[in-house]
Amino acid sequence: MNFIGRFAVVFALNFFLSGEAICQDVRWNEIENGIWKASVGEPEDISLLKAADIQPKKEALQRLPKADFPLLKSDIKAEVIDGKTYLRFPLSREEQLFGLGLNFKTVHQRGRIMQLHVDHYGGKDDGRTHAPVPFYVSSKGYGVLIDAARYVTVYAGTGVRVDAKDKPIVRDRNTDKNWNSRPYSDAVEILVPTTGTDIYVYGGNSPMEAVQRYNLYNGGGYIPPKWGLGFTQRVPTLYSQDDIIKEAEEFELHDFPLDFIGVEPGWHSMSYPCTFEWDTTRFPQPEKFNSDLMAMGIRTNLWLNPYISPVGSLYPKIKPLSGSHTVWNGIVPDLMLPEARKILKTHFLENHLNIGVSGYKIDEVDGYDFWVWPDVAKFPSGYSGEQMRQVYGLLIQDMTAKWFREKNQRTYGLVRASNAGASSMPYVIYNDYYSHKDFITALINSSFIGVLWTPEVRASKTAEEWLRRMQSVCFSPMAMLNAWADGTKPWTFPEVETAVRDVANLRMQLLPYIYSTFSQYRFEGLPPFRAMNLVDGFSFDATVTEGALDSTDNPYKVAVKSEIKDQYMMGDNILVAPMFAGENERKVILPAGKWYDFYDGTYVGENEIISVTPGLEKIPLFVKDGGIIPMRPVQRQAPRPDEKVDLILRHYGESEGSFVLYDDDGVSFDFEKGAYSKVDIIVKKDKKGSLKGTISKPEKGKPFGYNKKVNWEFMTK
Ligand code: GAL
């Protein structure tokens, strides 16, 4: 090496080691009512929100109250060092943090360190998960998003800076029993491994309002087609079209709800890698298969992973447009390339959508590291393996969602990887992990980060476990039994068959309420299934119990946080407190205001912790005072667009109340052009003080699938 060469190397090394810091002046622009954006350093031209192709709901954002910038701007710091972006946001005492990805074990995230990385959930809340959304919500009523398609590391109130404003007390471990191994930190610090990023701050008067802004900015939530909210069964891998038709008939015989069927890998002529072509032995007439099911009112949802088999017709077309590495010997289409998307669209439309397929289950886009491309992979679009890993789930959701939207047909499917910006995607996340309790915690956490999650049921060791799981899944965004491996049916445990049918029927009865709740997601950004921490009047959550100092289990005396991670709200009025196998009794924390038993309308308490022993047949459900629950009679399937059903209007408690019942055709996007009804259901006290209900008329010419006659049920006597 000559002198100049050596000089260049030494200079580069010095620069690298010293890491020249470039302090960034963080300039905040209010881009929507109560949403501020700042660009730090040089943001990349790929980001999470760009991959999700978000379309902010500006009018709905305007309707939210005004909000002030929630933090002291001078306390937000940004630096770019060695090609990495260092960010810092202030925290105050008592402030709690939520979000930071689809976590399964914890709801509170203050005090955690996470590297947010798209992955299959591996049993630890360390940032590796199906939707590692770099967004946190504060109990003080604001949210922060780091819009970077990178493995972002978040120190959520863990690192203690020498120049901290609010310093921890220095204690002597020898003598002070209040010594703590994790001294107080007054900041969230974030490392983004690239030269810059866009950051967003969402203001609010409550944590929920910050979440609403986040969801509305991302396009508002999704309203599934009505059939998507009915029951769905996924059949075993090698089922043929005849087996599936028989399965649908069996559901009829057992008088069990069924709106769509999931067809697992066996429909492809080869899978892992996949051909996306029908296997002609198992599915000789795919079009007839779809129309026969449709004649029974049942839709089809096809399983896939995006790794294309060399034996399929797509392979030669996609080969030049795919990444450098294979996954299960399949090539990985570069979804950043419009040309690749176009080829896939033509194939999928011709072979699936145009012959009646109603949706997809998009598997294996999350990882497990071995089962996805490595970070050293290259893609023809020029994006890196890391960037593609963070956005692939979003790209494939966006691509497929647009195919259905162009047909003016709503879809509803499943996906195993997502990220920030997904609120308006027609997909629910699922996985192979199977802890019932952790599934409920994931459902709670999904509400902070604009994604949907289903605690799917697969198999169970006992009838009790089976029933308990079935009860929970019926109170989730997708009521699904996934029998791909073991062929379980809802009636697999005959001793609880009736109770399983009852809870599935109850879900079907609640469709008017659930559908209206999803309309709130779309129009107001309110998540349909909600953490208690997003609910007004809920204040039981900040208890911290100190662990005892102990030479083996707790040598550094780590504080143990007790948190509420097993109950949630479905919509505004129903509190759901699932039961788990082996438990006859559970505690339920009731927020402020009076609460009533869903089943019989009796008063259960207010602003307190109650114990319930509901028996095996029931999942504990409670309704807020004045809560109105619109229901319909038991029916096996969701209503068709032209169908009119009876309306049952339940009222709970002693207070007056109101509810906005939403309806549309249930299948298309015409509601976006105004083809929907919102009617006001109002319960008021008359002069004598007794409760009387009224319902407004739907606007003429707008879809409204309910009969005129309304059955009122005042549940609290
Ligand atoms: C898994 C997926 C399961 C099932 C299976 C089929 O990856 O999580 O739900 O679809 O693939 O092979």
XYZ file of C-alpha atoms and ligand atoms in Angstrom:
729
model
C 0.000 0.000 0.000
C 1.418 3.416 -0.887
C 1.579 6.363 1.493
C -1.667 7.932 0.351
C -3.426 4.583 0.619
C -2.145 4.069 4.172
C -3.077 7.616 5.124
C -6.601 7.054 3.824
C -6.959 3.846 5.849
C -5.646 5.482 9.052
C -7.914 8.469 8.529
C -10.945 6.260 7.929
C -10.120 4.177 11.002
C -9.732 7.255 13.188
C -12.980 8.652 11.911
C -14.674 5.341 12.580
C -13.236 5.009 16.091
C -13.861 8.571 17.124
C -17.277 8.535 15.470
C -17.731 12.169 14.668
C -21.105 13.148 16.072
C -23.332 15.365 14.027
C -25.880 16.942 16.326
C -29.183 17.355 14.628
C -31.460 20.250 15.036
C -34.831 18.484 15.371
C -37.420 20.596 13.575
C -41.023 19.614 14.197
C -43.739 20.316 11.663
C -47.369 19.851 12.583
C -48.453 17.835 9.549
C -51.992 17.043 10.742
C -54.061 18.147 13.716
C -51.965 16.981 16.664
C -49.347 15.046 14.641
C -45.792 16.340 14.294
C -43.083 15.026 12.032
C -39.339 15.650 12.067
C -36.666 14.344 9.748
C -33.343 13.571 11.375
C -30.146 13.197 9.312
C -30.820 11.659 5.926
C -33.844 9.371 6.111
C -33.799 6.430 3.698
C -36.189 6.285 0.794
C -37.727 3.111 2.182
C -39.649 3.309 5.443
C -42.419 1.458 7.232
C -45.126 3.973 6.416
C -43.971 4.155 2.793
C -44.061 0.361 2.474
C -47.573 0.354 3.931
C -48.524 3.118 1.457
C -50.587 4.859 4.109
C -53.406 7.246 3.127
C -54.082 9.510 6.122
C -57.718 10.126 7.031
C -57.417 13.880 7.189
C -61.036 14.785 7.877
C -61.309 12.337 10.751
C -58.077 13.742 12.189
C -59.536 17.241 11.975
C -62.515 16.098 14.055
C -60.287 15.127 16.989
C -59.771 17.759 19.689
C -56.736 20.005 19.419
C -53.596 18.769 21.132
C -50.416 20.528 22.196
C -46.958 19.224 21.442
C -46.655 16.848 24.399
C -42.960 17.149 25.279
C -40.420 19.852 25.877
C -38.915 20.144 22.405
C -35.459 20.965 23.733
C -35.464 17.639 25.618
C -35.679 15.670 22.368
C -32.171 15.046 21.045
C -30.822 13.548 17.866
C -27.316 12.824 16.674
C -25.861 10.962 13.729
C -22.660 9.104 14.574
C -20.867 6.563 12.394
C -23.803 6.303 10.072
C -26.205 5.582 12.932
C -28.921 7.764 14.379
C -29.120 8.287 18.127
C -32.428 9.579 19.466
C -33.521 10.595 22.915
C -36.977 11.437 24.287
C -37.684 12.549 27.852
C -39.670 10.558 30.404
C -41.208 11.780 33.605
C -41.724 9.944 36.899
C -44.902 7.806 37.020
C -45.102 7.827 33.219
C -45.903 4.397 31.770
C -45.117 3.179 28.268
C -47.064 0.755 26.081
C -46.660 -0.658 22.583
C -43.233 -1.313 21.050
C -44.384 -4.290 19.070
C -46.668 -7.252 19.453
C -45.549 -8.437 22.875
C -46.930 -11.624 24.414
C -45.928 -11.442 28.057
C -45.844 -7.824 29.098
C -48.062 -4.797 28.621
C -45.880 -2.199 30.350
C -42.748 -1.477 28.383
C -41.013 1.135 30.499
C -37.777 -0.402 31.752
C -37.309 -2.762 28.822
C -34.638 -3.031 26.142
C -35.800 -4.248 22.756
C -34.315 -4.718 19.347
C -37.333 -4.433 17.118
C -36.885 -7.094 14.509
C -39.468 -8.923 12.405
C -39.389 -12.519 13.588
C -41.460 -15.386 14.820
C -42.142 -14.800 18.513
C -39.622 -16.840 20.468
C -41.041 -16.717 23.997
C -39.365 -13.475 25.136
C -40.522 -9.884 24.801
C -37.174 -8.746 23.432
C -38.352 -7.003 20.270
C -38.284 -10.028 17.988
C -41.886 -10.497 17.043
C -44.386 -10.594 14.192
C -45.113 -6.876 14.333
C -42.116 -5.137 15.950
C -43.751 -1.737 15.553
C -41.378 1.071 16.663
C -44.213 3.042 18.229
C -44.791 3.676 21.898
C -47.764 5.170 23.666
C -47.344 7.036 26.919
C -49.818 7.069 29.801
C -49.450 10.849 29.543
C -51.381 10.786 26.275
C -48.924 10.889 23.411
C -47.187 8.481 21.048
C -43.801 8.364 19.300
C -43.047 6.521 16.048
C -39.632 5.892 14.535
C -40.386 5.325 10.862
C -37.302 3.336 9.914
C -37.178 0.010 8.069
C -34.287 -1.101 10.260
C -33.614 -3.158 13.363
C -34.269 -0.342 15.790
C -33.012 -0.726 19.365
C -35.086 0.935 22.064
C -33.901 1.546 25.612
C -37.313 2.370 27.060
C -36.250 4.123 30.241
C -33.235 1.960 31.081
C -30.022 3.851 30.352
C -28.947 6.432 32.928
C -27.013 9.316 31.449
C -24.344 11.209 33.333
C -26.092 14.401 32.226
C -29.596 13.164 33.126
C -31.949 15.947 34.245
C -33.739 13.746 36.761
C -31.014 11.622 38.299
C -31.559 8.452 40.327
C -30.566 8.453 43.987
C -27.211 6.743 44.532
C -27.656 4.116 47.247
C -25.308 1.815 49.104
C -26.204 -1.799 48.475
C -24.377 -2.789 51.671
C -26.740 -0.979 53.933
C -29.698 0.470 52.050
C -32.618 -1.856 51.540
C -33.999 0.418 48.842
C -30.982 -0.177 46.617
C -32.148 -1.091 43.138
C -30.270 -2.855 40.357
C -32.014 -0.745 37.761
C -31.638 2.884 38.786
C -34.243 5.341 37.580
C -33.894 6.535 33.983
C -35.491 9.717 32.660
C -35.275 8.986 28.938
C -36.192 6.680 26.097
C -33.108 6.275 23.940
C -33.220 4.783 20.503
C -30.537 3.603 18.131
C -31.458 3.483 14.458
C -28.704 1.789 12.457
C -28.787 4.173 9.526
C -27.966 7.748 8.603
C -31.330 9.231 9.463
C -34.990 8.651 10.010
C -38.368 10.314 10.089
C -39.928 10.526 13.515
C -43.536 11.278 14.401
C -45.119 12.489 17.612
C -48.873 11.980 18.088
C -50.462 14.200 20.702
C -53.633 13.600 22.654
C -55.645 14.241 25.753
C -55.408 10.549 26.634
C -53.372 7.511 25.501
C -56.401 6.456 23.422
C -56.437 9.759 21.554
C -52.765 9.302 20.636
C -53.583 5.795 19.361
C -56.535 7.190 17.379
C -54.211 9.689 15.697
C -51.731 6.958 14.900
C -54.442 4.765 13.364
C -56.142 7.551 11.442
C -52.869 8.819 10.058
C -52.219 5.272 8.811
C -55.513 5.280 6.923
C -57.953 4.403 9.709
C -58.750 0.861 10.737
C -60.176 -1.772 8.452
C -63.815 -2.831 8.377
C -63.800 -6.528 7.517
C -66.527 -7.860 5.256
C -69.368 -9.195 7.415
C -68.503 -12.795 6.539
C -64.980 -12.166 7.864
C -66.429 -11.719 11.338
C -68.226 -15.066 11.224
C -66.600 -18.376 12.158
C -63.736 -19.822 10.121
C -62.283 -23.324 9.997
C -58.900 -24.144 8.466
C -58.810 -27.681 7.135
C -55.968 -30.243 7.210
C -53.135 -29.821 4.745
C -53.960 -32.625 2.350
C -57.723 -32.186 2.153
C -59.101 -32.411 -1.363
C -61.897 -30.265 -2.740
C -64.366 -33.087 -1.978
C -63.097 -33.398 1.586
C -63.621 -29.684 2.064
C -67.164 -29.706 0.714
C -67.888 -32.621 3.078
C -66.407 -30.640 5.925
C -68.712 -27.707 5.144
C -71.682 -30.124 5.127
C -70.628 -31.472 8.496
C -70.735 -27.946 9.903
C -74.304 -27.737 8.652
C -75.188 -31.076 10.267
C -73.721 -29.954 13.552
C -75.553 -26.658 13.171
C -72.274 -24.856 13.743
C -71.525 -21.385 12.323
C -69.226 -21.249 9.306
C -68.549 -18.301 6.989
C -65.193 -19.118 5.455
C -62.859 -22.038 5.079
C -59.083 -21.881 5.119
C -57.340 -24.120 2.622
C -53.871 -25.019 3.854
C -50.707 -25.872 1.771
C -52.195 -28.912 -0.104
C -53.959 -26.775 -2.679
C -50.623 -25.862 -4.330
C -49.198 -28.423 -6.768
C -46.044 -28.071 -4.614
C -45.497 -26.179 -1.403
C -42.488 -24.978 0.572
C -41.600 -23.715 -2.121
C -44.991 -22.882 -3.587
C -46.329 -22.892 -7.142
C -49.530 -20.879 -6.529
C -51.123 -23.321 -8.955
C -53.871 -25.739 -7.968
C -52.936 -29.359 -7.423
C -54.968 -31.135 -10.091
C -55.365 -34.380 -8.146
C -56.760 -32.802 -4.997
C -58.410 -29.843 -6.743
C -59.381 -30.964 -10.262
C -62.013 -28.182 -10.609
C -60.962 -25.177 -8.543
C -63.597 -22.877 -10.014
C -66.389 -25.336 -9.242
C -64.916 -25.880 -5.793
C -65.169 -22.154 -5.071
C -68.652 -21.809 -6.521
C -69.955 -24.919 -4.694
C -68.753 -23.474 -1.412
C -70.167 -20.078 -2.302
C -73.542 -21.730 -2.952
C -73.383 -22.806 0.694
C -72.534 -19.217 1.658
C -68.913 -20.106 2.385
C -65.827 -18.210 1.188
C -62.358 -19.629 0.539
C -59.109 -18.384 1.991
C -55.879 -19.776 0.539
C -52.693 -20.403 2.508
C -49.410 -19.371 0.919
C -45.869 -18.414 1.575
C -44.276 -16.164 -1.047
C -41.345 -18.429 -1.979
C -41.739 -19.505 -5.582
C -41.046 -23.068 -6.656
C -38.858 -23.829 -9.714
C -41.598 -26.134 -11.008
C -44.277 -23.439 -11.236
C -45.078 -21.180 -14.193
C -44.256 -18.054 -12.168
C -40.643 -19.075 -11.633
C -39.042 -18.008 -14.941
C -40.981 -14.739 -14.951
C -40.039 -13.783 -11.398
C -36.485 -15.153 -11.398
C -34.839 -11.934 -12.671
C -36.915 -9.941 -10.173
C -36.040 -11.921 -7.062
C -33.497 -11.783 -4.244
C -30.058 -13.415 -4.094
C -31.161 -16.173 -1.687
C -33.810 -18.834 -1.749
C -36.144 -19.784 1.081
C -37.025 -23.491 1.129
C -35.576 -23.589 -2.383
C -38.036 -20.986 -3.591
C -37.088 -17.606 -4.990
C -38.148 -14.487 -3.114
C -39.966 -11.954 -5.301
C -38.681 -8.418 -4.808
C -41.932 -6.695 -3.930
C -40.317 -3.269 -4.191
C -40.312 -3.785 -7.966
C -43.553 -2.799 -9.732
C -42.782 -5.334 -12.459
C -42.689 -8.213 -9.956
C -45.978 -7.050 -8.452
C -47.541 -6.879 -11.900
C -46.584 -10.457 -12.757
C -47.887 -11.746 -9.446
C -51.113 -9.805 -9.838
C -51.852 -11.276 -13.254
C -51.216 -14.793 -11.973
C -53.170 -14.449 -8.734
C -56.138 -12.766 -10.370
C -56.382 -15.356 -13.097
C -55.907 -18.376 -10.851
C -57.585 -17.274 -7.643
C -59.475 -13.994 -7.320
C -61.299 -14.273 -10.627
C -62.521 -17.763 -9.808
C -63.941 -16.798 -6.445
C -61.109 -16.937 -3.899
C -61.896 -14.429 -1.143
C -58.624 -14.031 0.706
C -55.195 -15.267 1.713
C -53.273 -16.466 4.695
C -49.758 -15.136 4.192
C -47.411 -17.390 6.101
C -43.674 -17.399 6.838
C -42.899 -13.762 6.112
C -41.623 -13.268 9.645
C -38.567 -15.449 9.876
C -37.160 -17.780 12.487
C -33.923 -16.645 10.769
C -33.404 -20.023 9.104
C -36.705 -19.746 7.289
C -36.253 -16.429 5.627
C -33.488 -14.780 3.632
C -30.368 -13.862 5.639
C -29.366 -10.240 6.224
C -26.565 -10.662 3.670
C -29.195 -11.203 0.947
C -29.421 -8.669 -1.869
C -32.463 -7.629 -3.810
C -32.556 -6.224 -7.363
C -34.358 -3.091 -6.125
C -31.185 -2.327 -4.160
C -32.759 -2.674 -0.719
C -30.953 -4.748 1.868
C -31.930 -8.010 3.521
C -32.563 -6.121 6.759
C -34.797 -3.503 5.155
C -36.757 -6.139 3.263
C -37.214 -8.214 6.405
C -38.750 -5.259 8.222
C -41.188 -4.404 5.429
C -41.960 -7.623 3.548
C -45.090 -8.347 5.573
C -46.344 -4.824 4.895
C -45.540 -4.991 1.187
C -47.389 -8.249 0.641
C -50.395 -7.093 2.663
C -50.534 -3.864 0.686
C -50.128 -5.621 -2.677
C -52.823 -8.232 -2.104
C -55.194 -5.749 -0.408
C -55.037 -3.560 -3.521
C -56.027 -6.476 -5.798
C -59.248 -6.920 -3.857
C -59.866 -3.189 -3.568
C -59.638 -2.835 -7.355
C -62.396 -5.444 -7.604
C -64.404 -3.444 -5.052
C -64.447 -6.524 -2.889
C -63.487 -6.554 0.768
C -61.177 -9.356 1.866
C -60.096 -10.513 5.318
C -57.113 -12.735 5.838
C -54.168 -13.707 7.964
C -50.546 -12.668 7.980
C -47.550 -13.578 10.101
C -45.538 -10.366 9.765
C -46.505 -6.754 9.918
C -45.164 -3.454 11.115
C -46.002 0.214 11.574
C -48.608 1.631 9.225
C -50.775 -1.492 9.087
C -53.986 -0.135 10.647
C -55.955 -0.203 7.406
C -54.685 -3.607 6.244
C -57.297 -6.366 5.882
C -55.170 -8.816 7.838
C -55.055 -10.412 11.270
C -51.763 -11.679 12.726
C -51.444 -15.255 14.078
C -48.564 -17.575 14.923
C -47.480 -21.073 15.941
C -46.831 -20.189 19.583
C -49.669 -21.560 21.689
C -49.874 -20.179 25.186
C -53.503 -19.268 25.787
C -52.656 -16.617 28.369
C -49.946 -15.045 26.228
C -52.347 -15.029 23.269
C -54.643 -12.783 25.314
C -51.755 -10.478 26.235
C -50.943 -10.212 22.518
C -54.565 -9.297 21.814
C -54.301 -6.537 24.412
C -51.002 -5.270 23.001
C -52.295 -5.265 19.427
C -54.489 -2.313 20.407
C -51.517 0.000 20.985
C -49.865 -0.569 17.630
C -52.578 -0.633 14.968
C -52.668 -4.345 14.212
C -55.195 -7.143 14.693
C -54.375 -10.468 16.338
C -56.242 -13.749 16.686
C -55.674 -16.191 19.566
C -56.409 -19.049 17.142
C -57.476 -22.458 18.442
C -55.680 -25.550 17.182
C -55.744 -28.475 19.592
C -56.170 -28.958 23.318
C -55.272 -31.542 25.905
C -58.655 -31.466 27.601
C -62.248 -30.533 26.886
C -61.908 -27.731 29.404
C -58.932 -26.186 27.632
C -60.737 -26.574 24.314
C -63.782 -24.716 25.526
C -61.769 -21.973 27.219
C -59.763 -21.348 24.049
C -62.890 -21.383 21.896
C -64.501 -18.844 24.205
C -61.561 -16.448 23.846
C -61.234 -16.725 20.087
C -64.926 -15.846 19.720
C -64.074 -12.545 21.405
C -61.261 -11.620 19.037
C -60.974 -10.104 15.545
C -61.112 -13.529 13.882
C -63.006 -16.507 15.315
C -60.786 -19.233 13.910
C -60.080 -22.889 14.404
C -56.833 -23.813 12.643
C -56.957 -27.588 12.127
C -54.179 -27.714 9.514
C -52.157 -30.317 11.452
C -54.615 -32.311 13.514
C -58.048 -32.062 11.945
C -59.821 -30.903 15.095
C -63.428 -29.770 14.713
C -65.447 -27.533 17.006
C -67.206 -30.696 18.249
C -63.999 -32.688 18.813
C -64.721 -32.774 22.546
C -68.354 -33.968 22.649
C -68.711 -33.183 26.347
C -68.405 -29.446 25.582
C -69.909 -29.400 22.095
C -73.007 -27.509 23.199
C -71.020 -24.930 25.149
C -68.679 -24.396 22.189
C -71.654 -23.942 19.859
C -73.256 -21.543 22.321
C -70.275 -19.225 22.422
C -69.869 -19.325 18.626
C -73.580 -18.517 18.310
C -73.179 -15.681 20.780
C -70.461 -14.217 18.577
C -72.791 -14.507 15.590
C -75.509 -12.757 17.585
C -73.115 -9.967 18.484
C -72.192 -9.198 14.847
C -74.150 -5.898 14.755
C -72.186 -4.722 17.810
C -68.844 -6.038 16.517
C -69.377 -4.585 13.045
C -70.219 -1.164 14.497
C -67.117 -1.440 16.678
C -64.965 -2.017 13.590
C -66.586 1.019 11.974
C -65.246 3.061 14.909
C -61.793 1.710 14.030
C -62.214 2.956 10.481
C -63.866 6.310 11.155
C -62.370 7.282 14.520
C -59.209 5.190 14.796
C -60.498 3.424 17.941
C -59.097 -0.123 18.101
C -61.883 -2.739 18.229
C -60.183 -4.795 20.976
C -58.677 -2.539 23.620
C -56.194 -2.719 26.430
C -57.660 -1.599 29.755
C -54.903 1.023 29.829
C -56.679 2.763 26.946
C -59.957 2.887 28.818
C -61.145 5.924 30.775
C -61.441 5.327 34.475
C -59.028 2.425 34.633
C -56.396 3.096 37.251
C -55.305 -0.159 38.820
C -52.223 -0.684 36.832
C -49.185 0.945 38.330
C -48.437 -1.377 41.224
C -44.830 -2.359 41.521
C -43.853 -5.023 44.009
C -40.203 -5.153 44.966
C -38.673 -8.589 44.662
C -36.705 -9.699 47.730
C -32.900 -9.830 47.506
C -31.932 -13.443 47.150
C -28.589 -15.064 46.266
C -29.919 -17.320 43.527
C -33.241 -16.123 42.144
C -32.907 -12.392 42.524
C -29.295 -11.463 43.293
C -29.691 -7.906 42.065
C -33.158 -7.356 43.483
C -35.091 -6.735 40.306
C -38.455 -5.093 40.802
C -41.393 -7.160 39.649
C -44.172 -5.301 37.963
C -47.695 -6.575 38.326
C -49.764 -5.659 35.334
C -53.177 -6.318 33.889
C -52.723 -8.551 30.897
C -55.663 -10.923 30.911
C -58.743 -8.755 30.417
C -59.711 -6.279 27.725
C -62.550 -4.356 26.142
C -64.392 -5.395 22.999
C -65.636 -2.055 21.757
C -66.971 0.634 24.066
C -69.236 -1.493 26.220
C -68.124 -5.109 26.739
C -65.341 -6.072 29.136
C -63.991 -9.553 28.371
C -62.237 -11.561 31.083
C -61.252 -14.944 29.582
C -60.898 -18.046 31.747
C -57.968 -20.424 31.346
C -57.841 -24.211 31.796
C -57.432 -25.225 35.414
C -59.019 -22.063 36.792
C -62.496 -21.960 38.306
C -62.245 -18.459 39.616
C -60.621 -15.282 38.437
C -60.211 -11.673 39.418
C -61.666 -8.966 37.241
C -60.748 -5.337 37.581
C -63.691 -3.058 36.961
C -62.979 0.510 35.866
C -64.846 3.454 37.366
C -68.627 3.488 36.783
C -71.066 0.662 37.428
C -70.713 -2.696 35.675
C -73.255 -5.435 34.947
C -73.121 -9.123 34.103
C -73.616 -9.573 30.363
C -75.688 -12.743 30.712
C -78.272 -11.687 33.270
C -77.855 -7.936 33.714
C -77.118 -8.078 37.445
C -74.922 -5.444 39.038
C -71.367 -6.700 39.730
C -69.461 -3.688 41.039
C -67.623 -0.483 40.241
C -64.032 0.687 40.421
C -63.010 -2.462 42.266
C -61.554 -5.913 41.937
C -64.144 -8.679 41.933
C -63.812 -12.459 41.923
C -65.952 -14.469 39.567
C -66.714 -18.202 39.286
C -68.623 -18.336 36.014
C -68.713 -22.126 35.538
C -67.314 -23.860 32.494
C -69.995 -22.763 30.035
C -69.393 -19.055 30.277
C -66.651 -16.607 29.461
C -67.021 -13.716 31.920
C -68.393 -10.649 30.138
C -69.434 -7.374 31.706
C -71.241 -4.357 30.346
C -70.864 -0.741 31.347
C -73.754 1.109 32.957
C -75.978 2.470 30.202
C -74.296 0.179 27.688
C -76.369 -0.718 24.641
C -75.544 -3.920 22.764
C -77.196 -4.396 19.371
C -77.579 -8.081 18.545
C -79.450 -10.302 16.100
C -81.058 -13.734 16.409
C -78.812 -16.804 16.151
C -77.807 -17.452 12.550
C -75.047 -19.705 11.239
C -73.719 -17.134 8.816
C -73.185 -13.414 8.566
C -75.964 -11.612 6.681
C -75.733 -11.289 2.897
C -75.874 -7.808 1.323
C -79.584 -8.092 0.453
C -80.658 -9.763 3.678
C -82.664 -8.055 6.430
C -82.372 -9.417 9.946
C -84.178 -8.672 13.201
C -82.530 -6.386 15.660
C -82.332 -7.128 19.374
C -81.317 -4.121 21.423
C -80.046 -4.840 24.893
C -79.597 -2.186 27.522
C -77.683 -2.689 30.770
C -77.750 -0.866 34.078
C -79.676 2.127 35.328
C -78.263 4.967 33.254
C -79.370 6.468 30.012
C -77.190 5.548 27.081
C -76.657 5.734 23.354
C -75.035 3.706 20.614
C -74.358 4.377 16.954
C -75.330 1.329 14.908
C -73.345 1.196 11.688
C -74.316 -0.741 8.604
C -73.411 -1.052 4.943
C -73.591 -3.743 2.263
C -70.987 -5.754 4.162
C -68.910 -6.730 1.138
C -67.785 -3.766 -0.972
C -66.009 -0.441 -0.534
C -69.102 1.536 -1.522
C -69.288 2.751 2.071
C -66.297 4.938 1.263
C -68.534 6.819 -1.155
C -71.207 7.310 1.460
C -73.228 4.100 0.982
C -73.703 3.347 4.665
C -76.089 4.035 7.511
C -75.436 5.238 11.000
C -78.502 5.137 13.192
C -78.755 6.427 16.743
C -80.008 4.071 19.401
C -80.942 6.068 22.450
C -82.189 5.036 25.859
C -83.647 7.818 28.004
C -85.645 8.038 31.186
C -89.257 9.137 30.831
C -91.047 11.418 33.294
C -91.651 8.528 35.658
C -87.978 7.623 35.558
C -88.343 4.404 33.579
C -85.990 3.709 30.697
C -87.370 3.949 27.152
C -85.525 3.181 23.967
C -85.724 4.764 20.533
C -83.916 4.150 17.291
C -83.559 6.697 14.499
C -84.507 5.878 10.925
C -81.732 5.090 8.455
C -81.328 7.576 5.648
C -83.401 6.599 2.602
C -81.588 4.703 -0.103
C -78.647 3.767 2.126
C -77.900 0.131 2.935
C -79.408 -0.970 6.254
C -79.818 -4.710 6.779
C -82.276 -4.679 9.671
C -86.040 -5.092 9.891
C -88.152 -2.254 11.207
C -89.383 -4.145 14.217
C -86.921 -3.921 17.069
C -86.862 -6.128 20.169
C -85.776 -4.232 23.239
C -84.326 -6.129 26.174
C -83.736 -4.160 29.350
C -81.377 -6.568 31.027
C -81.117 -4.989 34.463
C -84.364 -5.450 36.336
C -47.353 -22.794 9.525
C -48.531 -21.933 9.965
C -49.660 -22.868 10.305
C -50.001 -23.693 9.089
C -48.764 -24.427 8.581
C -49.051 -25.165 7.290
O -46.267 -22.030 9.213
O -48.198 -21.122 11.044
O -50.782 -22.145 10.749
O -50.524 -22.864 8.091
O -47.722 -23.511 8.371
O -47.901 -25.776 6.812
